[in-house]
Coordinates of C-alpha atoms and ligand atoms in Angstrom, one line a residue:
X96 CA 91.2 78.7 98.3
X97 CA 91.8 82.3 99.3
X98 CA 94.7 82.7 97.0
X99 CA 92.9 81.0 94.1
X100 CA 90.0 83.5 94.5
X101 CA 92.5 86.3 94.7
X102 CA 94.2 85.2 91.5
X103 CA 90.8 84.8 89.7
X104 CA 89.7 88.3 90.9
X105 CA 92.9 89.9 89.9
X106 CA 92.7 88.3 86.4
X107 CA 89.1 89.0 85.7
X108 CA 87.7 91.7 88.0
X109 CA 90.3 94.5 87.9
X110 CA 89.4 97.5 85.8
X111 CA 92.1 100.1 85.7
X112 CA 92.8 103.1 83.4
X113 CA 96.1 102.8 81.7
X114 CA 97.8 105.3 84.0
X115 CA 96.2 103.7 87.1
X116 CA 97.7 100.4 86.0
X117 CA 101.1 102.1 85.4
X118 CA 101.0 103.5 89.0
X119 CA 100.2 100.0 90.3
X120 CA 103.1 98.4 88.4
X121 CA 105.4 101.2 89.7
X122 CA 104.1 100.8 93.3
X123 CA 104.6 97.0 93.2
X124 CA 108.4 97.6 92.9
X125 CA 108.4 99.7 96.1
X126 CA 110.0 98.3 99.3
X127 CA 106.6 98.6 101.0
X128 CA 104.4 97.4 98.2
X129 CA 102.4 95.3 100.7
X130 CA 100.8 98.6 101.9
X131 CA 99.0 99.1 98.5
X132 CA 95.2 99.0 98.5
X133 CA 94.4 96.0 96.2
X134 CA 92.9 96.8 92.8
X135 CA 89.8 94.7 93.5
X136 CA 89.1 96.6 96.7
X137 CA 89.8 99.9 95.0
X138 CA 87.3 99.0 92.3
X139 CA 84.7 98.4 95.0
X140 CA 85.4 101.8 96.6
X141 CA 85.0 103.5 93.2
X142 CA 81.7 101.6 92.7
X143 CA 80.5 102.9 96.0
X144 CA 81.4 106.5 95.2
X145 CA 79.6 106.3 91.9
X146 CA 76.5 104.7 93.5
X147 CA 76.4 107.4 96.1
X148 CA 77.0 110.2 93.6
X149 CA 79.9 111.3 95.8
X150 CA 81.8 114.5 95.1
X151 CA 83.8 115.2 98.3
X152 CA 86.1 112.5 99.6
X153 CA 88.9 112.3 102.1
X154 CA 91.5 109.6 102.0
X155 CA 93.6 109.0 105.2
X156 CA 96.9 107.3 104.2
X157 CA 97.6 107.5 100.5
X158 CA 101.0 105.8 100.3
X159 CA 101.9 106.3 96.6
X160 CA 98.4 107.5 95.7
X161 CA 97.0 104.4 94.0
X162 CA 93.5 104.4 95.5
X163 CA 93.7 108.2 95.5
X164 CA 94.0 108.2 91.7
X165 CA 91.3 105.6 91.2
X166 CA 88.8 107.5 93.4
X167 CA 89.7 110.8 91.6
X168 CA 89.0 109.1 88.3
X169 CA 85.6 107.9 89.6
X170 CA 84.5 111.3 90.8
X171 CA 82.7 113.9 88.6
X172 CA 84.7 116.8 87.1
X173 CA 83.9 119.0 90.1
X174 CA 84.8 116.2 92.6
X175 CA 87.6 116.4 95.1
X176 CA 89.8 113.9 97.0
X177 CA 91.7 115.4 100.0
X178 CA 94.7 113.1 100.1
X179 CA 96.2 113.0 103.6
X180 CA 99.6 111.3 104.0
X181 CA 102.3 112.1 106.6
X182 CA 105.1 110.8 104.4
X183 CA 105.6 113.6 101.9
X184 CA 108.1 111.6 99.8
X185 CA 105.5 108.9 99.2
X186 CA 102.8 111.3 98.4
X187 CA 105.0 113.1 95.9
X188 CA 105.7 109.9 94.1
X189 CA 102.1 109.6 93.1
X190 CA 101.7 113.1 91.7
X191 CA 103.2 112.6 88.2
X192 CA 100.7 109.8 87.7
X193 CA 97.8 111.9 88.8
X194 CA 98.9 114.6 86.4
X195 CA 99.4 112.2 83.5
X196 CA 95.8 110.8 84.1
X197 CA 94.5 114.4 83.9
X198 CA 92.9 114.3 87.4
X199 CA 95.5 116.2 89.5
X200 CA 93.0 119.1 89.7
X201 CA 90.6 116.8 91.6
X202 CA 93.2 115.9 94.2
X203 CA 94.2 118.1 97.1
X204 CA 97.4 116.7 98.7
X205 CA 97.6 117.2 102.5
X206 CA 100.9 116.4 104.1
X207 CA 100.2 116.0 107.8
X208 CA 99.2 113.5 110.5
X209 CA 95.7 112.2 109.8
X210 CA 94.2 113.2 113.1
X211 CA 95.6 116.7 112.8
X212 CA 94.3 117.0 109.2
X213 CA 90.8 116.0 110.2
X214 CA 90.8 118.5 113.1
X215 CA 92.0 121.3 110.7
X216 CA 89.2 120.5 108.3
X217 CA 86.7 120.7 111.2
X218 CA 88.3 124.0 112.5
X219 CA 87.9 125.4 108.9
X220 CA 84.2 124.8 109.2
X221 CA 84.1 121.8 106.7
X222 CA 82.0 119.7 109.1
X223 CA 79.1 117.7 107.5
X224 CA 80.3 118.4 104.0
X225 CA 82.0 115.1 102.9
X226 CA 80.3 112.2 101.2
X227 CA 83.0 109.5 101.9
X228 CA 86.1 109.0 103.9
X229 CA 88.5 106.1 103.2
X230 CA 90.5 105.4 106.3
X231 CA 93.8 103.6 105.7
X232 CA 96.2 105.4 108.1
X233 CA 97.4 104.4 111.6
X234 CA 95.2 101.6 112.9
X235 CA 95.8 102.6 116.6
X236 CA 94.0 105.8 116.0
X237 CA 90.8 104.5 114.3
X238 CA 88.7 105.7 117.3
X239 CA 89.9 109.2 116.8
X240 CA 89.3 109.0 113.0
X241 CA 85.8 107.7 113.7
X242 CA 84.9 110.5 116.1
X243 CA 86.2 113.2 113.7
X244 CA 85.1 111.5 110.6
X245 CA 81.5 111.3 111.8
X246 CA 81.6 115.1 112.3
X247 CA 83.0 115.6 108.7
X248 CA 80.4 113.5 106.8
X249 CA 76.9 114.7 106.1
X250 CA 74.0 112.5 107.4
X251 CA 74.1 110.2 104.3
X252 CA 77.9 110.0 104.2
X253 CA 80.0 106.8 104.6
X254 CA 83.2 106.0 106.4
X255 CA 85.2 103.0 105.2
X256 CA 87.9 101.6 107.6
X257 CA 90.4 99.2 106.0
X258 CA 92.3 96.3 107.7
X259 CA 89.9 95.8 110.6
X260 CA 90.4 92.0 110.4
X261 CA 94.1 92.4 111.2
X262 CA 92.9 91.1 114.5
X263 CA 92.5 87.6 113.1
X264 CA 95.0 87.4 110.3
X265 CA 97.3 89.8 108.4
X266 CA 100.7 90.8 109.6
X267 CA 99.9 92.0 113.1
X268 CA 98.1 88.9 114.4
X269 CA 100.1 89.0 117.6
X270 CA 97.4 89.6 120.3
X271 CA 99.8 91.6 122.4
X272 CA 100.7 94.1 119.7
X273 CA 99.2 97.6 120.4
X274 CA 97.7 97.7 116.8
X275 CA 95.9 94.4 117.3
X276 CA 94.6 95.4 120.7
X277 CA 93.4 98.8 119.4
X278 CA 91.6 97.2 116.5
X279 CA 90.0 94.6 118.6
X280 CA 88.7 97.3 121.0
X281 CA 87.6 99.4 118.0
X282 CA 85.6 96.6 116.4
X283 CA 84.0 95.7 119.8
X284 CA 83.0 99.3 120.6
X285 CA 81.6 100.2 117.2
X286 CA 79.2 97.3 117.2
X287 CA 77.6 98.7 120.4
X288 CA 76.8 102.0 118.8
X289 CA 73.1 102.1 118.0
X290 CA 73.4 105.5 116.2
X291 CA 75.4 103.8 113.5
X292 CA 74.9 101.2 110.8
X293 CA 78.0 99.0 110.6
X294 CA 78.8 96.4 107.9
X295 CA 81.9 94.4 107.7
X296 CA 83.1 93.1 104.3
X297 CA 85.5 90.2 104.7
X298 CA 87.5 91.5 101.7
X299 CA 91.2 91.0 102.1
X300 CA 91.8 91.9 105.7
X301 CA 88.4 93.5 106.3
X302 CA 86.7 96.6 105.1
X303 CA 84.3 98.1 107.6
X304 CA 81.6 100.4 106.3
X305 CA 79.9 102.9 108.7
X306 CA 77.0 105.3 108.3
X307 CA 74.5 107.0 110.5
X308 CA 71.5 104.8 111.2
X309 CA 69.0 107.7 111.4
Ligands
SAM287 C1 98.2 101.0 103.9 S1 99.0 102.5 103.4 C2 97.8 103.3 102.3 C3 97.7 102.6 101.0 C4 97.0 103.4 100.0 N1 95.6 103.7 100.3 C5 97.1 102.8 98.5 O1 96.2 103.0 97.8 O2 98.1 102.2 98.2 C6 99.0 103.5 104.8 C7 99.6 104.9 104.7 O3 99.2 105.6 105.8 C8 100.3 106.5 106.1 N2 100.1 106.8 107.5 C9 100.2 106.0 108.6 N3 100.0 106.7 109.7 C10 99.6 107.9 109.4 C11 99.2 109.1 110.1 N4 99.1 109.0 111.4 N5 98.9 110.2 109.4 C12 99.0 110.2 108.1 N6 99.4 109.2 107.3 C13 99.7 108.0 108.0 C14 101.5 105.7 105.9 O4 102.6 106.5 105.7 C15 101.1 104.9 104.6 O5 101.5 105.5 103.4

């Protein structure tokens, strides 16, 4: 059933600009194409950004920049996506598509480890200034991204963590793997936090949305 739903969604519920679709087709040929954020999920992220009136966004883990481009297209002309990726080669592969789409001016590429990048933004005094952070980098460090992310968003901001259902299915279902154990702990702990509203969307392998409950 899951794959029938996937096929239906891909056929009827994907809305991509021409260049975004070109980047998707390009990325599908990549050896690590499975890393791509799915178009249906990307469309949901863009819906959220527009609904929130978001302007300042951070993405942790851009891969070839598919969701980066989609989010940049969804932001107003003075919007910005800080695109953090530790693999410079992969980040650079997305740039020609961002330029062709005319939104490269809204994307600030940041080649570094995600935790270091978040700490640098905090050290630069950018705390409480972001509307939205899409978290799709190293799953073992989700605790750290949560702690720093909560300092970077303002009080109505949202954090979105991808792949939190890897614990149950996905490609790291081995309960002994460090990634599975870290995600299981992360999921368990975040639900105990009464300062946060937490909502899990069972979309693909799980998208967890977090905001301050106050
Ligand atoms: C699932 S992919 C991201 C997919 C992307 N959002 C898209 O639209 O296709 C995860 C990316 O995070 C990067 N990554 C993993 N660990 C990281 C870290 N500690 N710091 C920065 N980037 C990291 C990987 O190199 C990879 O490109």
